[in-house]
Every structure is written in C-alpha cells, then in structure tokens.
mmCIF file of C-alpha atoms in Angstrom:
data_model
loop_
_atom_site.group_PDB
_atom_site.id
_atom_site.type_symbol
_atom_site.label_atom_id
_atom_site.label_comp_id
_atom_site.label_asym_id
_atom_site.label_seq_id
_atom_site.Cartn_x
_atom_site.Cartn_y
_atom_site.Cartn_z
ATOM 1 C CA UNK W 4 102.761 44.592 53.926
ATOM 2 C CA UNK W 5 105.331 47.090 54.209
ATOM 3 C CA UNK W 6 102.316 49.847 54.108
ATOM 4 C CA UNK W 7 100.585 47.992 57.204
ATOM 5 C CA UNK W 8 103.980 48.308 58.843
ATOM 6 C CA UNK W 9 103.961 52.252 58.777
ATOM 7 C CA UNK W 10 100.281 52.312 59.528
ATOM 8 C CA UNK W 11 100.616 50.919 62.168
ATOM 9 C CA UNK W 12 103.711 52.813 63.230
ATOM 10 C CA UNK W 13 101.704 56.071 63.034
ATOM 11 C CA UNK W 14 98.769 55.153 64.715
ATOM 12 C CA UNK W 15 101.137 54.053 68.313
ATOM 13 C CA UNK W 16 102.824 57.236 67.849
ATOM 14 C CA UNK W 17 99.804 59.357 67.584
ATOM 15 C CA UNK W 18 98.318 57.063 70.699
ATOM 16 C CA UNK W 19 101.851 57.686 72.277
ATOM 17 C CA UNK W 20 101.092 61.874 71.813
ATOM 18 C CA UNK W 21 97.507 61.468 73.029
ATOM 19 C CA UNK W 22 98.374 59.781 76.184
ATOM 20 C CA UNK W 23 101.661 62.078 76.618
ATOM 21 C CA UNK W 24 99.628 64.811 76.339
ATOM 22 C CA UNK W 25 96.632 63.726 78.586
ATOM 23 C CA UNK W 26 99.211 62.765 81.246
ATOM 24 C CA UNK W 27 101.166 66.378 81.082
ATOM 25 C CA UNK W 28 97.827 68.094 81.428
ATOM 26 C CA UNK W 29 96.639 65.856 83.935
ATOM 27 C CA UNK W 30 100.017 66.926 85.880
ATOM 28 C CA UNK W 31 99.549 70.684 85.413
ATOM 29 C CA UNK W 32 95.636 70.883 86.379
ATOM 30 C CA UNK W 33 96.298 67.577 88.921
ATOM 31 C CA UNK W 34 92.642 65.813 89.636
ATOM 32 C CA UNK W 35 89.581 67.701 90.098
ATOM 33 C CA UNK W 36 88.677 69.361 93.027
ATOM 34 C CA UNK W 37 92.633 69.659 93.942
ATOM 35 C CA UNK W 38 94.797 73.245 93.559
ATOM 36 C CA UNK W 39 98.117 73.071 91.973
ATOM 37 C CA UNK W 40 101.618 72.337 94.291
ATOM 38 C CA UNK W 41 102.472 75.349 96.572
ATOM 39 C CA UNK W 42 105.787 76.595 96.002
ATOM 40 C CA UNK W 43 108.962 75.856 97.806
ATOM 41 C CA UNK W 44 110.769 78.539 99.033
ATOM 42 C CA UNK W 45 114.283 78.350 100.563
ATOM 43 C CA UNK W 46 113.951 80.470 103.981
ATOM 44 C CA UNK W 47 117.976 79.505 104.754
ATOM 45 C CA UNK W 48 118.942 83.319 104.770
ATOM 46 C CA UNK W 49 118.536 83.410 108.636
ATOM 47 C CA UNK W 50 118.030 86.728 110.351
ATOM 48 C CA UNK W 51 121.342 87.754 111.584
ATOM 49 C CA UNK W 52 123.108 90.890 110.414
ATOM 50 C CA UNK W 53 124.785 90.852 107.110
ATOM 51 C CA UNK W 54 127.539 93.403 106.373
ATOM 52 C CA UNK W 55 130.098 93.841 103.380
ATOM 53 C CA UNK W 56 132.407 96.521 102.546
ATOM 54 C CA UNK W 57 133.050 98.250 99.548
ATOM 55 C CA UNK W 58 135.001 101.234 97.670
ATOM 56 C CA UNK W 59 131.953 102.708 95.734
ATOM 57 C CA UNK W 60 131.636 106.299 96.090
ATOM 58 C CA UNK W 61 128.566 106.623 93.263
ATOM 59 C CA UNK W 62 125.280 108.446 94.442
ATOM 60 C CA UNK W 63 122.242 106.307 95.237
ATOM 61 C CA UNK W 64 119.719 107.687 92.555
ATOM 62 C CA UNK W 65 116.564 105.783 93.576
ATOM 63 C CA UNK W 66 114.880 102.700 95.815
ATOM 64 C CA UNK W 67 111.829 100.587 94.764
ATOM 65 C CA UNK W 68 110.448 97.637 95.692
ATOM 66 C CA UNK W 69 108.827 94.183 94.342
ATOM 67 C CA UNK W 70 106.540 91.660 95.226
ATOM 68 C CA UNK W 71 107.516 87.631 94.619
ATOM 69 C CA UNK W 72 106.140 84.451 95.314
ATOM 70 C CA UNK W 73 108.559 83.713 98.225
ATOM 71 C CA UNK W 74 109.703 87.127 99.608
ATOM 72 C CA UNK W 75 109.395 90.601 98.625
ATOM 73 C CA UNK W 76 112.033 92.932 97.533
ATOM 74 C CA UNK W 77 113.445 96.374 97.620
ATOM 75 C CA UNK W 78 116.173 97.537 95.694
ATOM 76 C CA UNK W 79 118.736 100.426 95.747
ATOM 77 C CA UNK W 80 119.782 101.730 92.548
ATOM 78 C CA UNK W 81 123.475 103.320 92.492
ATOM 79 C CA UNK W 82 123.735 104.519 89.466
ATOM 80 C CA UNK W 83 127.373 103.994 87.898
ATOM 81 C CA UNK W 84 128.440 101.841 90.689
ATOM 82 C CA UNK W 85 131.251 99.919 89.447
ATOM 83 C CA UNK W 86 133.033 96.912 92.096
ATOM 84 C CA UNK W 87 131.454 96.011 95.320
ATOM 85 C CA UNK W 88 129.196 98.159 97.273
ATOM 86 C CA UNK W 89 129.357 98.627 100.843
ATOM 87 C CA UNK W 90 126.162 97.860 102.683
ATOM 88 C CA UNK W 91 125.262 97.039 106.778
ATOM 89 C CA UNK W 92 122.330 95.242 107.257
ATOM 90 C CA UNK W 93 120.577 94.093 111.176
ATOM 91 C CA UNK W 94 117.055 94.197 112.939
ATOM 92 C CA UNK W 95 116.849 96.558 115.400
ATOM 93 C CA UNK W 96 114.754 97.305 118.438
ATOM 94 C CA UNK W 97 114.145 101.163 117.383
ATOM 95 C CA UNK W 98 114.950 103.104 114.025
ATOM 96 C CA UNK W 99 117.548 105.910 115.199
ATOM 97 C CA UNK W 100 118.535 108.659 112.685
ATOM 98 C CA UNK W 101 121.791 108.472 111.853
ATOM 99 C CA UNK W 102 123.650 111.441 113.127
ATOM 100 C CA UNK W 103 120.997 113.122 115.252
ATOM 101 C CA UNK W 104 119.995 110.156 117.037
ATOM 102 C CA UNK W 105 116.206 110.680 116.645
ATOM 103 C CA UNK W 106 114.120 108.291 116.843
ATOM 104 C CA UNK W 107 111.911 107.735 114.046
ATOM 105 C CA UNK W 108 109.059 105.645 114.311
ATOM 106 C CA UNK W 109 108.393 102.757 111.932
ATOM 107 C CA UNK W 110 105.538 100.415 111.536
ATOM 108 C CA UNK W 111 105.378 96.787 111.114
ATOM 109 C CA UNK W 112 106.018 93.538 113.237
ATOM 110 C CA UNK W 113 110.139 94.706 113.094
ATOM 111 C CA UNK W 114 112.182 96.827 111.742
ATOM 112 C CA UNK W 115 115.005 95.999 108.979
ATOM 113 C CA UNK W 116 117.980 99.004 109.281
ATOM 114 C CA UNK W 117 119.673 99.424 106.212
ATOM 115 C CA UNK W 118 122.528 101.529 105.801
ATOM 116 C CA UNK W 119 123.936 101.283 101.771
ATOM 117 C CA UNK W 120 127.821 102.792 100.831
ATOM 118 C CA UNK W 121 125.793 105.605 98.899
ATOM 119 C CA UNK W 122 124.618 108.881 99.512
ATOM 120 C CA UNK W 123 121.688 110.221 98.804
ATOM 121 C CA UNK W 124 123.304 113.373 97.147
ATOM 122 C CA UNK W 125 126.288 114.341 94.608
ATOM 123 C CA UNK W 126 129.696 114.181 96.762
ATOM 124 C CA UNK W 127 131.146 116.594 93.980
ATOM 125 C CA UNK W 128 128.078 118.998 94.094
ATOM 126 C CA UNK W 129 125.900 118.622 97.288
ATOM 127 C CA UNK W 130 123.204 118.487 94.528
ATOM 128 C CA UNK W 131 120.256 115.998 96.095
ATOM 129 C CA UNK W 132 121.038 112.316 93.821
ATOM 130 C CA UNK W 133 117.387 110.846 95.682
ATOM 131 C CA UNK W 134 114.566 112.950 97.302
ATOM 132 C CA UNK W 135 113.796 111.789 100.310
ATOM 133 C CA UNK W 136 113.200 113.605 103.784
ATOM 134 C CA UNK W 137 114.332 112.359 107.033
ATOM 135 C CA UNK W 138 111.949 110.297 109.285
ATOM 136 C CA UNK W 139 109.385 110.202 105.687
ATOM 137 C CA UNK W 140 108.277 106.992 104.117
ATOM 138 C CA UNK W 141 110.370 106.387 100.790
ATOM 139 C CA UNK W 142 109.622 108.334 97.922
ATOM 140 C CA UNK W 143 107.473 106.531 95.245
ATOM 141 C CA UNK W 144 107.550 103.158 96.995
ATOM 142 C CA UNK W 145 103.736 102.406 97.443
ATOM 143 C CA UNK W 146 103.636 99.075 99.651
ATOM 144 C CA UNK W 147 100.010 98.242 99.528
ATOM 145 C CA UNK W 148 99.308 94.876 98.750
ATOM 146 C CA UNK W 149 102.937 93.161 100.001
ATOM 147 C CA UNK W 150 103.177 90.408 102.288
ATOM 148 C CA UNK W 151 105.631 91.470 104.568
ATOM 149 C CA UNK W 152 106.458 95.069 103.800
ATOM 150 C CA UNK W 153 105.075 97.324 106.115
ATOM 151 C CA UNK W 154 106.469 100.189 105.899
ATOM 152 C CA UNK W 155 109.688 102.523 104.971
ATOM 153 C CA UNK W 156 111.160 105.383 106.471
ATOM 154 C CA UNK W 157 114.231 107.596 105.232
ATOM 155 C CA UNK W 158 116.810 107.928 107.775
ATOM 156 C CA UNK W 159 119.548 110.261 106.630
ATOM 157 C CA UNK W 160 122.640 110.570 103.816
ATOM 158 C CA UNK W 161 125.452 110.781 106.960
ATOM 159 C CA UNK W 162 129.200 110.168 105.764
ATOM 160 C CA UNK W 163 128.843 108.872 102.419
ATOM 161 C CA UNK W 164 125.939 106.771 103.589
ATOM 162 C CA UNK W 165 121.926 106.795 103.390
ATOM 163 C CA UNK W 166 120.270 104.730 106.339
ATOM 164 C CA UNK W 167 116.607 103.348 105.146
ATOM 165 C CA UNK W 168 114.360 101.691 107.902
ATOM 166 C CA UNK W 169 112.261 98.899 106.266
ATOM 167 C CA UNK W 170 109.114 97.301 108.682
ATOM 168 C CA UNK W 171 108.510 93.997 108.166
ATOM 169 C CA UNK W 172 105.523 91.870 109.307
ATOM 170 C CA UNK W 173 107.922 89.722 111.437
ATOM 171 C CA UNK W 174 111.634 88.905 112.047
ATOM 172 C CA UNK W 175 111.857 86.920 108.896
ATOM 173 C CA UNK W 176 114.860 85.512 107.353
ATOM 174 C CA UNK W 177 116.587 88.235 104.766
ATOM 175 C CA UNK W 178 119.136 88.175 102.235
ATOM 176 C CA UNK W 179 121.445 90.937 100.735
ATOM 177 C CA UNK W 180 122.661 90.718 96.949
ATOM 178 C CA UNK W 181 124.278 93.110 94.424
ATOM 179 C CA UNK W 182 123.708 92.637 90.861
ATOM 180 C CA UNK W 183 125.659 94.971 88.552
ATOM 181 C CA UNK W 184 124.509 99.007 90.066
ATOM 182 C CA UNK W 185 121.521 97.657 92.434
ATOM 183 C CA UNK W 186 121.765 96.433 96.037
ATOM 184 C CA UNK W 187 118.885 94.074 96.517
ATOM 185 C CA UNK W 188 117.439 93.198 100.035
ATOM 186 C CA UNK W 189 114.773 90.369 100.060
ATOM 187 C CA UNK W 190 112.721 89.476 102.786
ATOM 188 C CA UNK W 191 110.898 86.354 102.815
ATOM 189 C CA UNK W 192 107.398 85.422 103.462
ATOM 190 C CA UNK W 193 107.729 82.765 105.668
ATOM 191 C CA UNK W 194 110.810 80.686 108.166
#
C-alpha cells in the first residue's frame, strides 16, 4: 500500500513539472501569432538642465558610447577620478565653442551641450589626455545604427573643462550619472 502511496506521489509531481513547465513556456513565447511584451522604460528624467559640481582635477582620457533598449548612452572616462565630478548639462539652440564663440554646427533633431570638470589634456604637462579637434565629430565614436544619437562634435578643453555637443533625434528626456571614473549621459528613446 505504502508503495501505491509514493507512486502516486511521483506521478502528481512529475504532472505538477509538466504543467509548470508548459505554463512558463507558454508565458515566455505567449500564444501564437503574438510577439513578446515591449519593454517599459521610465522616461521621468525630464529635459531640463542638470548641473553638479565637483573638485576633480583628473584628465578626461576617452568618450564612447552604447546602445540600450530604452535610451542610448555615452560615457566620459576620467581616468583616476576620485570624489564627485563636476559636469553642466542643457539643450541648446546652437553649439558655441567654448572660448572662441564659434559656432559649430551639429546635426540631429537637438543638440545636448555637455561640458564635463575634465580636460582634455595633462594640467601638469599640456600633453593631449584625448584627441579630439575642435568643431570634429568624437574620436572613435561611430553612431550608426543608434536610435537617437545623431551626431557628436568636440567643442574645446577651456579652463579645466572639455565641452562635447551631442545631436539627438529630439528633445528627449536625459539623465546624468557617475559611476566610479565615468560620467554617463543617457538619452532616452522615447517621452
């Protein structure tokens, strides 16, 4: 009897698996014919101008970029930066060089100004920390393919500052983040 007992056991656990695992599948495909869930992406970042200061004094060494499901991404690497970086980011109606006051023209529905608390060269040596060339589109950053970068121009390293123009498809919602030596700038797809 006891036997029959633990037969039975078994065979509504395995029948418990089967149907668990028919119903998990049946959740990740959904029904036929159907795609899977788009994702939800928070757009709360607004579009208004975000701004923090900072003490670093560290040489920006390079900027790339990333595409994501919600927003794409371009980051500033400040190599050695230690405590808070300084950054000023705003749309703006027309990309000005700092300093000169040229204007430089960038493409896309608007144009992100981003000025990061690093320069683009060695304070202690002059030496050149990031090659880039005023009014040029960023070196190595390649945005084919990207949602809503457009394109990137190199302002100038003025004061202990480097001012990057980034064109976006639209005035989109943005957010500004620093995680350990990078300064990260998202821009999402969508409102």
């Amino acid at each position: 009897m006891r036997r029959l007992g633990t037969a039975a056991a078994v065979f509504v656990l395995a029948g418990t698996g089967v149907l668990g695992t028919a119903g998990a599948a049946g959740a990740a495909t959904g029904p036929a014919g159907t795609t899977a869930p788009a994702t939800t992406c928070a757009t709360g970042w607004g579009s208004g101008v975000k701004s923090a200061t900072g003490a670093n004094a560290e040489p920006l060494k390079g900027v790339r970029t990333g595409r994501h499901a919600c927003y794409d991404r371009m980051v500033f690497d400040i190599g050695g930066a230690a405590g808070k970086v300084g950054y000023h980011v705003g749309y703006v109606d027309a990309f000005h060089q700092d300093g000169s006051g040229q204007r430089i023209p960038v493409g896309g529905g608007a144009i992100l100004q981003v000025y990061v608390s690093a320069p683009s060269y060695d304070p202690s040596t002059g030496k050149q920390s990031y090659a880039a060339e005023a009014g040029k589109p960023l070196p190595g950053v390649d945005l084919t393919g990207y949602r809503t970068f457009k394109d990137t121009r190199f302002g100038a390293s003025f004061e202990g500052q480097t001012q990057v123009g980034l064109g976006v498809r639209a005035k989109l919602p943005f957010r500004v983040q620093q995680s350990g030596h990078q300064l990260i700038v998202d821009v999402a797809h969508t409102w």
